[in-house]
Amino acid sequence: MMTVIVLQATAARRVWETRPDLAGEHVAVLRRTLAEALGELRPLLLSLALADVPATIGLGGLPTLAERASGCGLRVTLEVDQDTGTGAPLPRAVDAAAYRIVQEALTNAARHAPGAFVRVRITRTRRTLAVDVSNTPPADRPALSTSAGHGLSGMAERSAACGGTFAAGPRPGGGFGVRAAFPLEEAA
């Protein structure tokens, strides 16, 4: 696949000035091929990332993450609810996946809903860890996005890799919400 990418980029460069229509066709093939390659690599990269998670990435880092998001113009509220008796540490993969989902949701809110109020709520019971991130409509006009748009699929993949569920979408009355739930009973 990488050979196709190099060939298409070379062909586009060769005809760029003399045949812009043909160069555009090469660029379109290049874009599709890159998207396909990224789609094939994402599960592999995700499994590698979850296999060796640094101890510094986890829900303990949420206050710092919320502070950084506030520095980007979001107004972030962080709520952590935990049942008594859930003192056992989270499995590292779940802890890291939950953190990364919050991180991506805050990134998306900063990109698509600048100035919004964002509520991050973590709820832990003996059996589940739930991550809810919701934002109000943007207070400011969002900038045009140059993102490839893989944030939601990446969050879903992280949830699934840990046996969890994921849902995201517009909220009634405006804004956007993300919810992930991870089973803990089997992992404990």
C-alpha positions in Angstrom: 0.0 0.0 0.0 2.9 2.4 0.8 4.2 1.8 -2.8 0.8 3.0 -4.2 1.0 6.1 -2.1 4.5 6.9 -3.3 3.6 6.2 -6.9 0.5 8.4 -6.8 2.3 11.3 -5.1 5.1 11.1 -7.7 2.6 11.0 -10.6 0.7 14.0 -9.2 3.9 16.0 -8.8 5.0 15.1 -12.3 1.8 16.4 -14.0 0.9 19.2 -11.5 1.7 22.1 -13.7 0.9 20.7 -17.1 -2.3 18.6 -16.3 -3.9 19.9 -13.1 -7.0 17.7 -13.8 -4.8 14.6 -13.9 -2.9 15.7 -10.9 -6.2 16.1 -9.0 -7.1 12.5 -9.9 -3.8 11.2 -8.5 -4.3 13.2 -5.4 -7.8 11.8 -5.0 -6.4 8.2 -5.2 -3.7 9.2 -2.9 -6.2 10.4 -0.3 -8.3 7.3 -0.5 -5.2 5.1 -0.2 -3.9 7.0 2.8 -7.3 6.7 4.5 -7.4 3.0 3.8 -3.9 2.6 5.2 -4.7 4.5 8.3 -7.8 2.4 8.8 -5.7 -0.8 8.6 -3.1 0.6 11.0 -5.4 1.9 13.7 -6.3 -1.4 15.3 -2.6 -2.5 15.3 -1.5 0.8 16.8 -4.3 0.7 19.4 -3.4 -2.8 20.5 0.2 -1.8 20.8 -0.7 1.4 22.8 -2.9 -0.6 25.2 -0.3 -3.3 25.7 2.3 -1.1 27.2 0.6 1.9 28.9 2.8 4.3 30.8 1.7 4.6 34.4 1.4 8.4 34.0 -1.6 8.1 31.6 -4.8 7.4 33.5 -7.7 9.0 35.2 -5.4 10.4 37.9 -4.3 12.8 35.2 -7.8 14.2 34.6 -7.4 17.4 36.7 -4.3 18.4 34.7 -6.1 17.5 31.4 -9.2 19.6 32.5 -6.9 22.5 33.3 -5.3 22.3 29.9 -8.7 22.2 28.2 -9.7 25.3 30.2 -6.6 27.0 28.9 -8.0 26.3 25.4 -11.2 28.3 26.2 -13.4 25.5 27.3 -15.2 25.7 30.7 -14.6 22.3 32.2 -16.3 20.7 35.2 -14.8 17.4 36.4 -17.0 15.1 38.5 -15.8 11.7 39.9 -18.3 9.4 41.6 -17.2 6.2 43.2 -19.0 3.5 45.2 -17.4 2.6 48.5 -15.6 -0.7 48.3 -14.1 0.0 44.9 -10.6 0.6 46.2 -8.9 -1.8 43.8 -6.9 -0.1 41.1 -8.4 0.0 37.6 -6.8 -2.3 35.1 -4.1 -0.2 33.3 -5.7 -0.7 29.9 -9.1 0.5 31.1 -7.6 3.4 33.0 -5.6 4.5 29.9 -8.5 4.0 27.5 -10.8 6.1 29.7 -8.3 8.9 30.0 -7.7 8.9 26.2 -11.5 9.0 25.6 -11.8 12.1 27.8 -8.8 13.6 26.1 -10.2 13.1 22.6 -13.7 14.3 23.7 -12.1 17.5 25.1 -10.1 17.9 21.9 -13.2 17.6 19.8 -15.1 20.1 22.0 -12.3 22.6 21.7 -12.2 22.1 17.9 -16.0 22.0 17.3 -17.5 23.9 20.2 -15.1 26.7 21.3 -16.1 28.4 24.5 -18.5 25.7 25.5 -19.2 24.3 28.9 -18.0 20.8 29.2 -18.9 18.3 31.9 -16.7 15.3 32.4 -18.2 12.7 34.7 -16.5 9.5 35.8 -18.7 7.0 37.6 -17.2 3.8 39.1 -19.0 0.9 40.7 -17.7 -2.5 41.4 -18.8 -3.7 38.0 -18.4 -0.8 35.7 -16.5 2.4 34.9 -18.6 4.9 33.0 -17.1 8.0 31.2 -19.5 10.7 30.2 -18.3 13.9 28.4 -20.9 16.4 27.2 -20.6 19.9 26.0 -23.0 22.7 25.3 -23.3 24.4 21.9 -20.3 26.5 21.1 -20.0 30.0 22.5 -17.8 31.0 19.6 -17.9 30.1 16.0 -15.8 27.0 15.4 -12.8 27.1 13.0 -12.9 25.1 9.9 -11.7 21.6 10.8 -8.8 20.1 9.0 -9.1 16.8 11.0 -9.3 13.5 9.2 -12.3 12.7 11.5 -11.0 9.6 13.2 -11.6 10.8 16.8 -15.0 9.1 17.4 -13.9 5.8 15.7 -10.8 5.9 17.8 -12.8 6.3 21.0 -15.1 3.4 20.0 -12.0 1.2 19.2 -10.5 2.0 22.6 -13.8 1.0 24.4 -14.2 -2.2 22.4 -10.5 -3.2 23.0 -11.3 -3.2 26.7 -14.7 -5.0 26.3 -16.6 -1.8 26.7 -19.4 0.1 24.9 -19.4 3.5 23.3 -22.0 5.9 22.1 -21.7 9.5 20.8 -24.0 12.0 19.3 -25.8 15.3 19.4 -27.6 16.1 22.7 -31.2 17.3 22.9 -31.1 21.1 23.0 -27.7 21.3 21.3 -24.2 20.3 22.1 -22.6 16.9 21.9 -22.1 13.9 24.2 -19.8 10.9 24.5 -20.3 7.9 26.7 -18.1 4.9 27.3 -18.7 2.1 29.7 -16.1 -0.5 30.7 -16.9 -3.8 32.5 -14.7 -4.2 35.6 -15.9 -7.5 37.2 -14.1 -9.8 34.7 -11.1 -7.5 34.7 -10.7 -7.4 38.5 
